[in-house]
Coordinates of N, CA and C and ligand atoms in Angstrom, one line a residue:
M1 N 115.7 75.7 128.2 CA 114.8 74.7 128.7 C 113.4 75.3 129.1
S2 N 112.4 74.7 128.7 CA 111.0 75.3 129.0 C 110.7 75.1 130.5
E3 N 109.9 76.0 131.0 CA 109.6 76.0 132.4 C 108.3 75.2 132.7
T4 N 107.6 74.8 131.6 CA 106.4 74.1 131.9 C 106.7 72.6 132.1
T5 N 105.7 71.9 132.9 CA 105.9 70.5 133.1 C 105.3 69.7 132.0
E6 N 104.4 70.3 131.2 CA 103.7 69.6 130.1 C 104.7 69.6 128.9
T7 N 105.1 68.4 128.6 CA 106.1 68.2 127.5 C 105.6 67.2 126.6
I8 N 106.4 67.0 125.5 CA 106.2 66.0 124.5 C 106.1 64.6 125.2
F9 N 106.9 64.4 126.3 CA 106.9 63.1 127.0 C 105.6 62.9 127.7
S10 N 104.9 63.9 128.2 CA 103.6 63.7 128.8 C 102.6 63.2 127.7
K11 N 102.8 63.6 126.5 CA 101.9 63.2 125.4 C 102.2 61.7 125.0
I12 N 103.5 61.4 125.1 CA 103.9 59.9 124.9 C 103.3 59.1 126.0
I13 N 103.3 59.5 127.2 CA 102.7 58.7 128.3 C 101.3 58.5 128.1
R14 N 100.6 59.5 127.6 CA 99.1 59.5 127.4 C 98.8 58.9 126.0
R15 N 99.8 58.4 125.3 CA 99.6 57.9 124.0 C 99.0 58.9 123.0
E16 N 99.2 60.1 123.2 CA 98.7 61.1 122.3 C 99.6 61.3 121.1
I17 N 100.9 60.9 121.2 CA 101.8 60.9 120.0 C 102.4 59.5 120.1
P18 N 102.8 59.0 118.9 CA 103.4 57.6 118.9 C 104.8 57.6 119.4
A19 N 105.2 56.5 120.0 CA 106.6 56.2 120.4 C 106.8 54.7 120.4
D20 N 108.0 54.3 120.3 CA 108.3 52.9 120.3 C 108.6 52.5 121.8
I21 N 107.6 52.2 122.5 CA 107.6 51.9 123.9 C 108.1 50.5 124.1
V22 N 109.2 50.4 124.9 CA 109.8 49.0 125.2 C 109.5 48.5 126.6
Y23 N 109.0 49.4 127.5 CA 108.7 49.0 128.8 C 107.7 50.0 129.4
E24 N 106.8 49.4 130.3 CA 106.0 50.3 131.0 C 105.5 49.7 132.3
D25 N 105.4 50.4 133.4 CA 104.7 50.0 134.6 C 104.0 51.2 135.2
E26 N 103.6 51.0 136.4 CA 102.7 52.1 137.0 C 103.5 53.4 137.2
L27 N 104.8 53.3 137.4 CA 105.6 54.5 137.7 C 106.5 55.0 136.6
A28 N 106.8 54.2 135.6 CA 107.8 54.5 134.6 C 107.4 54.0 133.2
I29 N 108.0 54.6 132.2 CA 107.9 54.2 130.9 C 109.2 54.3 130.1
A30 N 109.5 53.4 129.2 CA 110.8 53.5 128.5 C 110.4 53.4 127.0
F31 N 111.1 54.2 126.2 CA 110.8 54.2 124.8 C 112.1 54.6 124.0
K32 N 112.1 54.3 122.7 CA 113.3 54.6 121.9 C 113.4 56.0 121.6
D33 N 114.6 56.6 121.7 CA 114.9 58.0 121.4 C 114.6 58.2 119.9
V34 N 114.0 59.3 119.6 CA 113.6 59.6 118.2 C 114.9 60.0 117.4
H35 N 115.9 60.5 118.1 CA 117.2 60.8 117.4 C 118.3 60.0 118.1
P36 N 118.4 58.7 117.7 CA 119.4 57.8 118.4 C 120.8 58.3 118.2
Q37 N 121.6 58.2 119.3 CA 123.0 58.6 119.2 C 123.9 57.3 119.4
A38 N 123.2 56.2 119.3 CA 124.0 54.9 119.4 C 123.0 53.9 118.9
P39 N 123.5 52.7 118.5 CA 122.6 51.6 118.0 C 121.4 51.3 118.9
V40 N 121.7 51.4 120.2 CA 120.6 51.3 121.2 C 120.5 52.7 122.0
H41 N 119.4 53.3 121.9 CA 119.2 54.6 122.6 C 117.8 54.7 123.1
I42 N 117.6 54.4 124.4 CA 116.3 54.3 125.0 C 116.2 55.3 126.1
L43 N 115.1 56.0 126.3 CA 114.8 56.9 127.4 C 114.0 56.2 128.4
V44 N 114.3 56.4 129.7 CA 113.5 55.9 130.8 C 113.0 57.1 131.5
I45 N 111.7 57.3 131.7 CA 111.2 58.5 132.4 C 110.1 58.0 133.4
P46 N 110.0 58.9 134.4 CA 108.9 58.6 135.4 C 107.6 59.2 134.7
K47 N 106.5 58.6 135.1 CA 105.2 59.1 134.6 C 104.9 60.5 135.3
Q48 N 105.4 60.6 136.5 CA 105.3 61.9 137.2 C 106.2 62.9 136.5
P49 N 105.6 64.1 136.1 CA 106.4 65.1 135.3 C 107.4 65.9 136.1
I50 N 108.4 65.3 136.7 CA 109.5 66.0 137.4 C 110.3 66.7 136.3
K51 N 110.7 68.0 136.4 CA 111.4 68.7 135.4 C 112.8 68.2 135.1
S52 N 113.5 68.0 136.2 CA 114.9 67.7 136.0 C 115.5 67.2 137.3
L53 N 116.7 66.7 137.3 CA 117.4 66.2 138.5 C 117.5 67.2 139.6
V54 N 117.5 68.5 139.2 CA 117.6 69.6 140.1 C 116.3 69.6 141.0
D55 N 115.2 69.1 140.5 CA 114.0 69.2 141.2 C 113.6 68.0 142.1
I56 N 114.4 67.0 142.1 CA 114.1 65.9 142.9 C 114.4 66.2 144.4
T57 N 113.7 65.5 145.3 CA 113.9 65.7 146.7 C 114.0 64.3 147.3
S58 N 114.3 64.3 148.6 CA 114.4 63.0 149.3 C 113.1 62.2 149.2
G59 N 112.0 62.9 149.0 CA 110.7 62.2 148.8 C 110.6 61.4 147.5
D60 N 111.6 61.6 146.6 CA 111.6 60.9 145.3 C 112.6 59.8 145.3
R61 N 113.1 59.4 146.5 CA 114.1 58.4 146.6 C 113.7 57.1 146.0
D62 N 112.5 56.6 146.4 CA 112.0 55.3 145.9 C 111.8 55.4 144.3
L63 N 111.2 56.5 143.9 CA 111.0 56.7 142.4 C 112.3 56.6 141.7
M64 N 113.4 57.4 142.2 CA 114.6 57.4 141.5 C 115.3 56.0 141.5
S65 N 115.2 55.3 142.6 CA 115.7 53.9 142.7 C 115.0 53.1 141.6
H66 N 113.7 53.3 141.5 CA 112.9 52.5 140.6 C 113.4 52.8 139.1
L67 N 113.6 54.0 138.9 CA 114.1 54.4 137.5 C 115.4 53.7 137.2
L68 N 116.3 53.7 138.2 CA 117.6 53.1 137.9 C 117.5 51.6 137.7
L69 N 116.6 50.9 138.5 CA 116.4 49.5 138.4 C 115.7 49.2 137.0
T70 N 114.8 50.1 136.7 CA 114.1 50.0 135.4 C 115.1 50.1 134.2
A71 N 116.0 51.0 134.3 CA 117.1 51.2 133.3 C 117.9 49.9 133.2
Q72 N 118.3 49.4 134.4 CA 119.1 48.1 134.4 C 118.3 47.0 133.6
Q73 N 117.0 46.9 133.9 CA 116.3 45.8 133.3 C 116.1 46.1 131.8
V74 N 115.8 47.3 131.4 CA 115.6 47.6 130.0 C 116.9 47.4 129.2
A75 N 118.1 47.7 129.9 CA 119.4 47.4 129.2 C 119.6 45.9 129.0
I76 N 119.2 45.1 130.0 CA 119.3 43.7 129.9 C 118.4 43.2 128.7
N77 N 117.2 43.7 128.7 CA 116.2 43.3 127.7 C 116.7 43.7 126.3
A78 N 117.5 44.8 126.2 CA 118.0 45.3 124.9 C 119.3 44.5 124.5
G79 N 119.7 43.6 125.4 CA 120.9 42.8 125.0 C 122.2 43.5 125.2
L80 N 122.2 44.5 126.1 CA 123.5 45.3 126.3 C 124.4 44.6 127.3
N81 N 124.8 43.4 126.9 CA 125.6 42.6 127.9 C 127.0 43.0 128.0
N82 N 127.5 43.9 127.1 CA 128.9 44.4 127.2 C 129.0 45.7 127.8
G83 N 127.9 46.2 128.4 CA 127.9 47.5 129.0 C 127.1 48.6 128.2
Y84 N 127.0 49.7 128.8 CA 126.2 50.8 128.3 C 126.5 52.1 129.1
R85 N 126.0 53.2 128.6 CA 126.1 54.4 129.3 C 124.8 54.9 129.7
L86 N 124.7 55.4 131.0 CA 123.4 56.0 131.5 C 123.7 57.5 131.7
V87 N 122.8 58.3 131.1 CA 123.1 59.8 131.1 C 121.8 60.5 131.6
I88 N 122.0 61.5 132.5 CA 120.9 62.3 132.8 C 121.3 63.8 132.5
N89 N 121.0 64.3 131.4 CA 121.3 65.7 131.0 C 120.5 66.5 131.9
T90 N 121.1 67.5 132.5 CA 120.4 68.3 133.6 C 120.7 69.8 133.3
G91 N 119.5 70.5 133.1 CA 119.6 72.0 132.9 C 120.3 72.4 131.6
N92 N 120.4 73.7 131.4 CA 120.9 74.2 130.1 C 122.4 73.7 129.9
D93 N 123.2 73.9 130.9 CA 124.6 73.5 130.6 C 124.8 72.0 130.5
G94 N 123.8 71.2 131.0 CA 123.9 69.8 130.9 C 123.3 69.3 129.5
G95 N 122.8 70.3 128.8 CA 122.2 69.9 127.4 C 120.8 69.3 127.5
Q96 N 120.1 69.6 128.6 CA 118.7 69.1 128.7 C 117.8 69.9 127.8
T97 N 117.1 69.2 126.9 CA 116.2 69.9 126.0 C 114.7 69.6 126.3
V98 N 114.4 68.6 127.0 CA 113.0 68.3 127.4 C 112.9 68.3 128.9
S99 N 112.0 69.2 129.4 CA 111.9 69.4 130.8 C 111.0 68.4 131.5
H100 N 111.4 67.1 131.4 CA 110.8 66.0 132.0 C 111.9 65.0 132.3
I101 N 112.3 64.9 133.5 CA 113.5 64.1 133.8 C 113.5 62.8 133.0
H102 N 114.7 62.4 132.5 CA 114.8 61.2 131.7 C 116.2 60.7 131.8
L103 N 116.3 59.4 131.8 CA 117.6 58.7 131.8 C 117.8 58.2 130.3
H104 N 118.9 58.5 129.8 CA 119.3 58.0 128.4 C 120.1 56.7 128.7
I105 N 119.7 55.6 128.0 CA 120.5 54.4 128.0 C 121.1 54.4 126.6
L106 N 122.4 54.4 126.5 CA 123.1 54.4 125.2 C 124.0 53.2 125.2
G107 N 123.9 52.4 124.1 CA 124.7 51.2 124.0 C 124.8 50.7 122.6
G108 N 125.5 49.6 122.5 CA 125.7 48.9 121.2 C 126.9 49.4 120.4
R109 N 127.7 50.3 121.0 CA 128.9 50.7 120.5 C 129.8 51.1 121.6
Q110 N 131.1 51.3 121.3 CA 132.1 51.7 122.4 C 131.8 53.2 122.6
M111 N 131.6 53.6 123.8 CA 131.4 55.0 124.2 C 132.8 55.6 124.4
T112 N 132.8 56.9 124.1 CA 134.1 57.7 124.3 C 134.0 58.6 125.5
W113 N 135.2 59.1 126.0 CA 135.2 60.0 127.1 C 136.3 61.0 126.9
P114 N 136.2 62.3 127.1 CA 135.0 62.9 127.6 C 133.9 63.1 126.6
P115 N 132.6 63.1 127.1 CA 131.5 63.4 126.2 C 131.6 64.9 125.7
G116 N 130.9 65.2 124.7 CA 131.0 66.6 124.2 C 130.2 67.5 125.0
Ligands
DGP1 P1 117.8 65.7 126.4 O1 118.7 66.5 125.4 O2 118.7 65.0 127.4 O3 116.7 66.6 127.0 O4 117.1 64.6 125.6 C1 115.9 64.6 125.0 C2 115.8 63.5 124.1 O5 114.4 63.3 123.8 C3 116.5 63.7 122.8 O6 117.6 62.7 122.7 C4 115.5 63.4 121.7 C5 114.4 62.8 122.5 N1 113.0 63.2 122.0 C6 112.6 64.5 121.8 N2 111.3 64.5 121.4 C7 111.0 63.2 121.2 C8 109.8 62.5 120.8 O7 108.8 63.1 120.4 N3 109.9 61.1 120.7 C9 111.0 60.4 121.1 N4 110.9 59.1 121.1 N5 112.1 61.0 121.6 C10 112.1 62.4 121.6

């Protein structure tokens, strides 16, 4: 995982590269994952470039709550009435490849457990 906070996601926020954006407000943005792992695969990210879940503090409490509520609303808007999976890959062992914290919303098929 890269140590820089400037990632491809910062470029998406600034509209420097295209993305299929499905939601945006002053704190967060949600867009379709470029490599979907399910019929619905949307990423919810803060505009603030926090690297990973490891880096959040109690000062990020409101922001993290906002991201969860945003994910809930985005899932509703995507029609995921039968459930979905919310994933935050964290660090190398967690499989995180982009160093800008993001919530994966995966849905539209039956999820399996355990994940790979
Ligand atoms: P993770 O492995 O948890 O760090 O997930 C990063 C996700 O970001 C991965 O599922 C693919 C997605 N992704 C990477 N680059 C881009 C991009 O340029 N555009 C979009 N829409 N998604 C991207």
